[in-house]
Amino acid sequence: LNLELTGFFTDFDNLISTDTGLGGDPTSNAGAAEVFGLESIAQFDAGRAAGFAWGIPLYVSATWTSAEFKGTTANLAGGGDGIYAGGRDGNEIPSVPEWKLAAGIGIEGDKWGVNLDATYSSSTWGTGYNGDPRAGTATSRDGKIDALLLFNLAGHYQVTENVKLLAGIQNLFDERGIVSRIPEGPRANAPRMIYAGFETRF
């Protein structure tokens, strides 16, 4: 059994705002911000604990983050192509989800293993504006970045001491969503992907 809990706090005096378009504008000071939260993980091998010949590893992890603007500048509030455009004190910093969760279960023998993992990210914002596209100054970067729950399945087999076979399915249920809105509008996550390969060590 392994348990971990960590707290973090970051106090930005000068949050650097960069152009999200074609890079024509220089970077600028977007003001102050505070980011703090907790991250934790619990891991347990139920198979080994029960005395089985194979392992049944389990884990659950969670990260909670509060990320807000605390001191905006005229540049930040004025909009434009900056990644923090439209922000105000108290708004959430874009692309920082409040919750990130993960859990997994596996079965492992001496030479083989299979794992099923799930990851979840809560929704966040594409810009510092924290809302739908702004009237009169609409931009494809405004709006939500979707919450997303994904499952991945992976397996391996150790053929020899130096050769391992690998296979798996990423995004098992082919869930789709917007995972970014920069540089120029919504970007979707990858679809279901099946892969196979091998690793060698010399």
CSV table of C-alpha atoms in Angstrom, one decimal:
chain,number,residue,atom,x,y,z
A,1,LEU,CA,0.0,0.0,0.0
A,2,ASN,CA,1.3,3.4,-0.9
A,3,LEU,CA,-0.4,6.7,-0.1
A,4,GLU,CA,0.8,10.2,-1.0
A,5,LEU,CA,-0.7,13.7,-0.5
A,6,THR,CA,1.0,16.9,-1.7
A,7,GLY,CA,-0.1,20.6,-1.5
A,8,PHE,CA,1.2,23.3,-3.8
A,9,PHE,CA,1.0,27.1,-4.0
A,10,THR,CA,2.4,29.4,-6.7
A,11,ASP,CA,2.1,33.2,-6.5
A,12,PHE,CA,2.8,34.8,-9.9
A,13,ASP,CA,3.7,38.5,-9.8
A,14,ASN,CA,4.2,38.7,-13.6
A,15,LEU,CA,2.1,36.3,-15.6
A,16,ILE,CA,3.5,36.3,-19.2
A,17,SER,CA,0.8,36.6,-21.9
A,18,THR,CA,1.8,35.3,-25.3
A,19,ASP,CA,0.2,35.8,-28.7
A,20,THR,CA,-1.9,32.7,-29.7
A,21,GLY,CA,-2.2,33.7,-33.4
A,22,LEU,CA,0.7,33.9,-35.8
A,23,GLY,CA,3.1,35.3,-33.3
A,24,GLY,CA,3.1,38.9,-34.5
A,25,ASP,CA,2.6,40.5,-31.1
A,26,PRO,CA,5.3,40.5,-28.4
A,27,THR,CA,4.8,38.9,-25.0
A,28,SER,CA,3.5,41.1,-22.3
A,29,ASN,CA,2.9,41.2,-18.6
A,30,ALA,CA,-0.7,39.9,-17.9
A,31,GLY,CA,-0.7,40.7,-14.2
A,32,ALA,CA,-0.6,38.6,-11.1
A,33,ALA,CA,-2.2,35.2,-10.4
A,34,GLU,CA,-2.4,32.6,-7.7
A,35,VAL,CA,-2.4,28.8,-8.3
A,36,PHE,CA,-2.9,26.4,-5.4
A,37,GLY,CA,-4.3,22.9,-4.7
A,38,LEU,CA,-3.8,19.3,-3.6
A,39,GLU,CA,-2.7,16.2,-5.4
A,40,SER,CA,-2.9,12.7,-4.1
A,41,ILE,CA,-2.5,9.0,-5.1
A,42,ALA,CA,-3.3,5.7,-3.5
A,43,GLN,CA,-1.8,2.5,-4.8
A,44,PHE,CA,-2.4,-1.1,-3.7
A,45,ASP,CA,-1.6,-4.6,-5.1
A,46,ALA,CA,-4.5,-6.7,-4.1
A,47,GLY,CA,-3.0,-9.9,-5.7
A,48,ARG,CA,0.2,-9.8,-3.8
A,49,ALA,CA,-1.6,-8.8,-0.6
A,50,ALA,CA,-3.8,-11.9,-0.9
A,51,GLY,CA,-0.8,-14.1,-1.6
A,52,PHE,CA,-1.6,-14.8,-5.3
A,53,ALA,CA,1.1,-15.8,-7.7
A,54,TRP,CA,0.1,-12.8,-9.9
A,55,GLY,CA,-0.4,-9.1,-9.0
A,56,ILE,CA,-3.6,-7.1,-9.2
A,57,PRO,CA,-2.3,-3.5,-9.0
A,58,LEU,CA,-4.9,-0.8,-8.3
A,59,TYR,CA,-4.5,3.0,-8.1
A,60,VAL,CA,-6.5,6.1,-7.8
A,61,SER,CA,-5.2,9.7,-8.1
A,62,ALA,CA,-6.8,13.1,-7.9
A,63,THR,CA,-5.6,16.7,-8.4
A,64,TRP,CA,-7.6,19.7,-7.4
A,65,THR,CA,-6.4,23.1,-8.6
A,66,SER,CA,-7.6,26.6,-8.0
A,67,ALA,CA,-6.0,29.0,-10.6
A,68,GLU,CA,-7.3,32.6,-10.7
A,69,PHE,CA,-6.2,36.0,-11.9
A,70,LYS,CA,-5.5,38.3,-9.0
A,71,GLY,CA,-4.1,41.5,-10.6
A,72,THR,CA,-5.1,42.1,-14.2
A,73,THR,CA,-3.4,44.8,-16.4
A,74,ALA,CA,-4.8,47.0,-19.1
A,75,ASN,CA,-3.3,44.6,-21.7
A,76,LEU,CA,-5.0,41.6,-20.2
A,77,ALA,CA,-8.4,43.2,-19.8
A,78,GLY,CA,-8.2,44.7,-23.3
A,79,GLY,CA,-8.3,41.4,-25.1
A,80,GLY,CA,-6.5,40.8,-28.4
A,81,ASP,CA,-4.7,37.6,-29.3
A,82,GLY,CA,-3.1,37.0,-25.9
A,83,ILE,CA,-3.9,33.6,-24.2
A,84,TYR,CA,-5.3,35.4,-21.2
A,85,ALA,CA,-7.4,37.9,-23.3
A,86,GLY,CA,-10.6,39.2,-21.6
A,87,GLY,CA,-9.5,38.1,-18.1
A,88,ARG,CA,-10.6,39.9,-14.9
A,89,ASP,CA,-9.7,39.4,-11.3
A,90,GLY,CA,-11.3,36.2,-10.0
A,91,ASN,CA,-11.6,34.6,-13.4
A,92,GLU,CA,-10.1,31.2,-13.9
A,93,ILE,CA,-6.8,30.9,-15.8
A,94,PRO,CA,-7.5,29.2,-19.1
A,95,SER,CA,-6.6,25.6,-19.8
A,96,VAL,CA,-6.1,24.7,-16.1
A,97,PRO,CA,-8.9,22.2,-15.1
A,98,GLU,CA,-10.2,22.3,-11.5
A,99,TRP,CA,-10.1,18.5,-11.3
A,100,LYS,CA,-7.9,15.8,-12.9
A,101,LEU,CA,-8.7,12.2,-11.8
A,102,ALA,CA,-7.2,8.9,-12.8
A,103,ALA,CA,-7.8,5.3,-11.8
A,104,GLY,CA,-6.5,1.9,-13.0
A,105,ILE,CA,-6.6,-1.8,-12.5
A,106,GLY,CA,-4.2,-4.5,-13.9
A,107,ILE,CA,-3.3,-8.1,-13.8
A,108,GLU,CA,0.4,-9.0,-13.8
A,109,GLY,CA,2.4,-12.2,-14.1
A,110,ASP,CA,6.1,-12.8,-14.2
A,111,LYS,CA,6.3,-12.2,-18.0
A,112,TRP,CA,3.0,-10.5,-18.9
A,113,GLY,CA,0.6,-7.8,-17.8
A,114,VAL,CA,-2.7,-6.1,-18.8
A,115,ASN,CA,-3.9,-2.7,-17.6
A,116,LEU,CA,-7.1,-0.7,-17.9
A,117,ASP,CA,-6.7,3.0,-17.1
A,118,ALA,CA,-9.3,5.8,-16.9
A,119,THR,CA,-8.5,9.5,-16.9
A,120,TYR,CA,-10.8,12.5,-16.3
A,121,SER,CA,-10.3,16.2,-16.7
A,122,SER,CA,-13.0,18.7,-15.8
A,123,SER,CA,-14.0,21.5,-18.1
A,124,THR,CA,-12.0,24.8,-18.3
A,125,TRP,CA,-11.9,27.9,-20.5
A,126,GLY,CA,-10.1,28.7,-23.7
A,127,THR,CA,-9.3,32.3,-22.7
A,128,GLY,CA,-9.2,34.5,-19.6
A,129,TYR,CA,-12.7,35.8,-20.5
A,130,ASN,CA,-14.4,32.7,-19.0
A,131,GLY,CA,-17.5,32.8,-21.2
A,132,ASP,CA,-19.0,32.2,-24.7
A,133,PRO,CA,-17.5,34.3,-27.6
A,134,ARG,CA,-17.7,37.9,-26.7
A,135,ALA,CA,-20.3,40.1,-28.5
A,136,GLY,CA,-18.6,42.4,-31.0
A,137,THR,CA,-15.1,40.9,-30.4
A,138,ALA,CA,-15.9,37.2,-31.1
A,139,THR,CA,-12.9,34.9,-31.2
A,140,SER,CA,-12.7,31.2,-31.8
A,141,ARG,CA,-10.5,31.0,-28.7
A,142,ASP,CA,-13.4,31.9,-26.4
A,143,GLY,CA,-15.6,29.2,-24.9
A,144,LYS,CA,-15.3,26.0,-23.0
A,145,ILE,CA,-12.7,23.3,-23.2
A,146,ASP,CA,-14.7,20.1,-22.6
A,147,ALA,CA,-14.6,17.8,-19.6
A,148,LEU,CA,-13.4,14.4,-20.9
A,149,LEU,CA,-13.4,10.8,-19.5
A,150,LEU,CA,-11.0,8.5,-21.4
A,151,PHE,CA,-10.2,4.8,-21.1
A,152,ASN,CA,-7.0,3.1,-22.3
A,153,LEU,CA,-6.3,-0.6,-22.4
A,154,ALA,CA,-2.7,-1.9,-22.7
A,155,GLY,CA,-0.8,-5.2,-22.4
A,156,HIS,CA,2.7,-6.6,-22.7
A,157,TYR,CA,4.5,-9.9,-22.9
A,158,GLN,CA,8.2,-10.4,-22.1
A,159,VAL,CA,9.4,-12.7,-24.8
A,160,THR,CA,13.1,-12.7,-23.7
A,161,GLU,CA,15.2,-10.8,-21.3
A,162,ASN,CA,15.7,-8.1,-24.0
A,163,VAL,CA,12.5,-8.2,-26.0
A,164,LYS,CA,9.0,-7.2,-24.9
A,165,LEU,CA,5.9,-7.2,-27.0
A,166,LEU,CA,3.4,-4.3,-26.6
A,167,ALA,CA,-0.2,-3.7,-27.7
A,168,GLY,CA,-3.2,-1.6,-26.7
A,169,ILE,CA,-6.1,0.6,-27.4
A,170,GLN,CA,-6.0,4.3,-26.6
A,171,ASN,CA,-9.3,6.1,-26.2
A,172,LEU,CA,-11.1,2.7,-25.9
A,173,PHE,CA,-14.6,4.1,-26.3
A,174,ASP,CA,-13.7,6.7,-29.0
A,175,GLU,CA,-14.8,9.7,-26.8
A,176,ARG,CA,-14.4,13.0,-28.6
A,177,GLY,CA,-14.2,16.5,-27.2
A,178,ILE,CA,-12.5,19.9,-27.4
A,179,VAL,CA,-9.2,19.8,-25.6
A,180,SER,CA,-7.7,23.1,-26.7
A,181,ARG,CA,-8.8,26.4,-28.4
A,182,ILE,CA,-5.4,27.7,-29.4
A,183,PRO,CA,-3.8,28.8,-31.7
A,184,GLU,CA,-6.9,29.5,-33.9
A,185,GLY,CA,-9.9,27.8,-32.6
A,186,PRO,CA,-11.2,24.4,-31.2
A,187,ARG,CA,-8.9,21.3,-31.4
A,188,ALA,CA,-10.3,17.8,-30.7
A,189,ASN,CA,-8.6,15.0,-28.9
A,190,ALA,CA,-7.3,11.9,-30.8
A,191,PRO,CA,-9.8,9.3,-31.8
A,192,ARG,CA,-9.6,5.6,-30.9
A,193,MET,CA,-6.1,4.2,-31.8
A,194,ILE,CA,-5.0,0.6,-31.8
A,195,TYR,CA,-1.3,0.0,-31.6
A,196,ALA,CA,1.2,-2.9,-31.4
A,197,GLY,CA,5.0,-3.0,-31.2
A,198,PHE,CA,8.0,-4.1,-29.3
A,199,GLU,CA,10.8,-2.9,-27.1
A,200,THR,CA,14.3,-4.1,-27.1
A,201,ARG,CA,17.1,-3.5,-24.6
A,202,PHE,CA,20.8,-4.0,-25.4
